[in-house]
Coordinates of C-alpha atoms in Angstrom, one line a residue:
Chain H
X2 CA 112.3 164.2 264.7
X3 CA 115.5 163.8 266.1
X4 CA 116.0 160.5 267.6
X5 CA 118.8 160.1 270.7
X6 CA 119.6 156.1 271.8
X7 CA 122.1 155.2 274.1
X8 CA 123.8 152.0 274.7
X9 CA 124.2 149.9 276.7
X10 CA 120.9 150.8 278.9
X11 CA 123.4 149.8 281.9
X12 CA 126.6 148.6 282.9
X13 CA 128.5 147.2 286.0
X14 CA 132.1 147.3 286.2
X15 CA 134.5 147.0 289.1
X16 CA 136.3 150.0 290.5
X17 CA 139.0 151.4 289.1
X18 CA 138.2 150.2 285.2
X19 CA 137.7 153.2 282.7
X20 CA 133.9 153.6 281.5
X21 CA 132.7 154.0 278.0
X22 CA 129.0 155.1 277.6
X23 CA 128.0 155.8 274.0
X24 CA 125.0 158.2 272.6
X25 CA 123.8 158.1 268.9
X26 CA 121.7 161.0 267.3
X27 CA 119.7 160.5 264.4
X28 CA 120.0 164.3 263.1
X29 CA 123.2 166.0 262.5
X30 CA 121.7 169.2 262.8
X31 CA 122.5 170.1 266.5
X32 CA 123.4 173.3 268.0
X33 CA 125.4 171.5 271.5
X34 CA 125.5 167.9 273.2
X35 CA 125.3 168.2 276.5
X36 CA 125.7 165.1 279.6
X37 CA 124.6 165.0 282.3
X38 CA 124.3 162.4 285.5
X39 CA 121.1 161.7 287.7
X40 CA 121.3 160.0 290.4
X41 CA 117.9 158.2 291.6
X42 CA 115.3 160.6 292.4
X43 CA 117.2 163.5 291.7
X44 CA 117.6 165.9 289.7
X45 CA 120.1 166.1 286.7
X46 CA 123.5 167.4 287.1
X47 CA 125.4 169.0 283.7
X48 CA 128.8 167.5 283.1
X49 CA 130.1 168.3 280.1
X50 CA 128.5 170.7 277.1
X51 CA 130.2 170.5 273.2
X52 CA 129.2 172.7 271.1
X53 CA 128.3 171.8 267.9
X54 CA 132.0 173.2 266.2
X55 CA 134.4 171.4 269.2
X56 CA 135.3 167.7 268.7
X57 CA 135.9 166.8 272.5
X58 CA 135.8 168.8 276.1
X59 CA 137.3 167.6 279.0
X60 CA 136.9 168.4 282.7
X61 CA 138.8 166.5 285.3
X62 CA 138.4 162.4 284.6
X63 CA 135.6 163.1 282.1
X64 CA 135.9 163.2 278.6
X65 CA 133.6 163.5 275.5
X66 CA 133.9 163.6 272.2
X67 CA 131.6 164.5 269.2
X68 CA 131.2 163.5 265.8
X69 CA 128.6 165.0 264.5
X70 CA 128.7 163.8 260.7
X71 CA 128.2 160.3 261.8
X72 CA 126.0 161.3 264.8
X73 CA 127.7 159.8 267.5
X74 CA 129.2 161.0 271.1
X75 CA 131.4 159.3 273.8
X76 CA 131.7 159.9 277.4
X77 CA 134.8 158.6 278.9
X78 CA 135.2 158.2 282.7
X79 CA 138.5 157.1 283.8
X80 CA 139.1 155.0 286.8
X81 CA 135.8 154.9 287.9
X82 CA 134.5 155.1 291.1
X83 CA 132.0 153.6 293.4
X84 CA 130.6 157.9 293.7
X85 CA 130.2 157.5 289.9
X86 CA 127.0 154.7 290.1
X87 CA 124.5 157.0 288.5
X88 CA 122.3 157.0 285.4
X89 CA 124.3 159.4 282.5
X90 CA 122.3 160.8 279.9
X91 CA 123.1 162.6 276.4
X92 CA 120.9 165.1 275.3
X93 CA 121.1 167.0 271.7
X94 CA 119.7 170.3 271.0
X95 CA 118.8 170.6 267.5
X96 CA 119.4 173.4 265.3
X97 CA 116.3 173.5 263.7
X98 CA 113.7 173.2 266.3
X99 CA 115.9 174.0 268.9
X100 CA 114.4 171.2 271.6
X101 CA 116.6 169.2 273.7
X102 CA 116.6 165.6 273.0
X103 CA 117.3 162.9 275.6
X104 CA 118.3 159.4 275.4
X105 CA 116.9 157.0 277.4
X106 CA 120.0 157.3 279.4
X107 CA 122.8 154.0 280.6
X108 CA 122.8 153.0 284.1
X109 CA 126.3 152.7 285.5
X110 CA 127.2 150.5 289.0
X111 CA 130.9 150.7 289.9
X112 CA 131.4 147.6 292.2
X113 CA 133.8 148.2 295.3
Chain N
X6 CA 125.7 181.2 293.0
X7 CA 122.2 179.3 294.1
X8 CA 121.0 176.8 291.9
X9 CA 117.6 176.1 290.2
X10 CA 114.7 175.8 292.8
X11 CA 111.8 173.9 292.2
X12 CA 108.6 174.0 294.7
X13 CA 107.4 171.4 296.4
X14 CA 109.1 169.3 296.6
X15 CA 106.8 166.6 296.6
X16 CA 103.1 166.6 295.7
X17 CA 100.2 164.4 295.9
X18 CA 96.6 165.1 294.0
X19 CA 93.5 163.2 292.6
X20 CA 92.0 162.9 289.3
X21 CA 90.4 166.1 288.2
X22 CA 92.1 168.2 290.3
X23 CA 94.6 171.4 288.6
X24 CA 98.0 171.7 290.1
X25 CA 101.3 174.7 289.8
X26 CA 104.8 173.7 289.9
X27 CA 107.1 176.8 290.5
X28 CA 110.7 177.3 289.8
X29 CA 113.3 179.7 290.6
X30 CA 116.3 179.9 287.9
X31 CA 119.6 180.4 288.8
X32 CA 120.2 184.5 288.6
X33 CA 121.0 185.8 285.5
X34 CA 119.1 183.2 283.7
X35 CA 116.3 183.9 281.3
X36 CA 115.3 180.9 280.0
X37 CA 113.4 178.2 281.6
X38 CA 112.4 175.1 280.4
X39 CA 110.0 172.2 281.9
X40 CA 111.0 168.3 281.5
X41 CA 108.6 165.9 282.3
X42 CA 110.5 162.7 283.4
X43 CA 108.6 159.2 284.0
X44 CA 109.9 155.6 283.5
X45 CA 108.0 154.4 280.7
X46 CA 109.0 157.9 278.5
X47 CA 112.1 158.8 279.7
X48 CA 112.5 162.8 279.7
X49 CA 110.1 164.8 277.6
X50 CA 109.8 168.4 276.6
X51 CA 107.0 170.3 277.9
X52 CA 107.8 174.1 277.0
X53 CA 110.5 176.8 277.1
X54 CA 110.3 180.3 278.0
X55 CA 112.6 183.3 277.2
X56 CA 111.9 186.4 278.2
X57 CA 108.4 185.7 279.3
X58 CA 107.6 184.1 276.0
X59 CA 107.2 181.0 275.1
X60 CA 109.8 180.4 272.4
X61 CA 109.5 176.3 272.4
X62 CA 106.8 173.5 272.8
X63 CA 106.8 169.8 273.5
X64 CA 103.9 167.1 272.2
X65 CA 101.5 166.9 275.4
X66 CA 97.8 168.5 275.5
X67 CA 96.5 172.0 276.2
X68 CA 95.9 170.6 279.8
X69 CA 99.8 171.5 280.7
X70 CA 100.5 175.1 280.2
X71 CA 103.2 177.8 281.6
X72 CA 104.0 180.8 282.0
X73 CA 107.4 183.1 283.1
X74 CA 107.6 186.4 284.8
X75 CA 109.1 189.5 284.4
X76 CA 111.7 188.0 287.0
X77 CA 112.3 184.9 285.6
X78 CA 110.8 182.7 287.7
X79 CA 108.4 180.4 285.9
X80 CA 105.2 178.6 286.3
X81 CA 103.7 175.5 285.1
X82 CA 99.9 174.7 285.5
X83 CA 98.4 170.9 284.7
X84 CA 94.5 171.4 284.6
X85 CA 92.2 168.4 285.2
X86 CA 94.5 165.8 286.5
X87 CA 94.9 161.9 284.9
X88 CA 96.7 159.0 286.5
X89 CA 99.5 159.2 283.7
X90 CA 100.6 162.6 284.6
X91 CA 102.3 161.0 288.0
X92 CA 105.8 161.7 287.1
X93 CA 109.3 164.3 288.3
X94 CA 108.7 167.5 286.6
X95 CA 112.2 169.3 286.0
X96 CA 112.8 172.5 285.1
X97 CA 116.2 173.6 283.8
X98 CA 117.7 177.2 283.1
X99 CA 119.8 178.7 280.8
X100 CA 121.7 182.0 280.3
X101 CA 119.7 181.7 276.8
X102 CA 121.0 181.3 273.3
X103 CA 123.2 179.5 271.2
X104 CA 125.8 176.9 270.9
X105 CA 126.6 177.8 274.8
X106 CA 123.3 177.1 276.0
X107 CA 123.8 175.2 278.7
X108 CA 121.0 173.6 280.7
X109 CA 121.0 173.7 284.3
X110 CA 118.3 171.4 286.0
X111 CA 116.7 172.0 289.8
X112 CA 115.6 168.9 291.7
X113 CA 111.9 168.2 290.7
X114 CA 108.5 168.4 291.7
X115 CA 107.6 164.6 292.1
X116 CA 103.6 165.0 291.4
X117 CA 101.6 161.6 292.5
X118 CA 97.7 161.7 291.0
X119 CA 95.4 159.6 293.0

């Protein structure tokens, strides 16, 4: 059963500082990892899929990169801002059962 | 392009009672998936559909069940309501298939059991 942690569960930095939220999968078999962001009581909004074969996508100040041999992905956020206090979470779709995964997700508070 | 719609919005019920979430998927899509998201458990997977069949299920009892239509639009049903089922149901679409599957989520059904 694929297993999806991500840490730290939350984070507080002041604005301006680059973010680094981190996502570990326990099976390499994956199809895509996808992001997303959820602010409270919403709904999730999609940032950034990587297929399985890509190493990294980009899409304005976000950034993620894959490894999938070692199980790991990175979400970069550069120069945060206060708009990007939100809850991000990973999700893995596995290649073999293909279910989607989550993490438990990292809570993110950009200080003004 | 509209996005995923879920209705309601919001919902409140009491033990024993059924309830059916509906959602809309964004046009073109035809698959639909249902997420049941609560604080304890995080999100979990309840069941996907693809072409009105179900081609994926999650670990939760016969009591939650779905269905999707010929237009997309999906269903899902929770028969004899318990307290634990008080969570956001999310549905998500996708165009379908493959590495570029990806997921597209609406705003929830928050479901409250009395």
């Amino acid at each position: 059963k694929q297993e999806v942690t991500q840490i730290p569960a939350a984070l507080s930095v002041p604005e301006g500082e680059n973010l680094v939220l981190n996502c570990s999968f326990t099976d390499s078999a994956i199809y895509n990892l996808q992001w997303f962001r959820q602010d409270p009581g919403k709904g999730l909004t999609s940032l950034l899929l990587i297929q399985s074969s890509q190493r990294e996508q980009t899409s304005g100040r976000l950034n993620a990169s894959l490894d999938k041999s070692s199980g790991r992905s990175t979400l970069y956020i550069a120069a945060s801002q206060p708009g990007d206090s939100a809850t991000y979470l990973c999700a893995v779709r596995g290649s073999n059962d293909y279910k989607l995964s989550f993490g438990a997700g990292t809570t993110v508070t950009v200080r003004a | 392009k509209a996005g995923v719609t879920q209705t309601p919005r919001y919902l409140i019920k009491t033990r024993g009672q059924q309830v059916t979430l509906s959602c809309s998927p964004i046009s073109g899509h035809r698959s639909v998936s249902w997420y049941q998201q609560t604080p304890g458990q995080g999100l979990q997977f309840l069941f996907e559909y693809f072409s009105e069949t179900q081609r994926n299920k999650g670990n939760f009892p016969g009591r939650f069940s779905g269905r999707q239509f010929s237009n997309s639009r999906s269903e899902m049903n929770v028969s004899t309501l318990e307290l634990g089922d008080s969570a956001l149901y999310l549905c998500a679409s996708s165009l379908g298939t493959g590495e570029y599957n990806e997921q597209f989520f609406g705003p929830g059904t928050r479901l409250t059991v009395l």
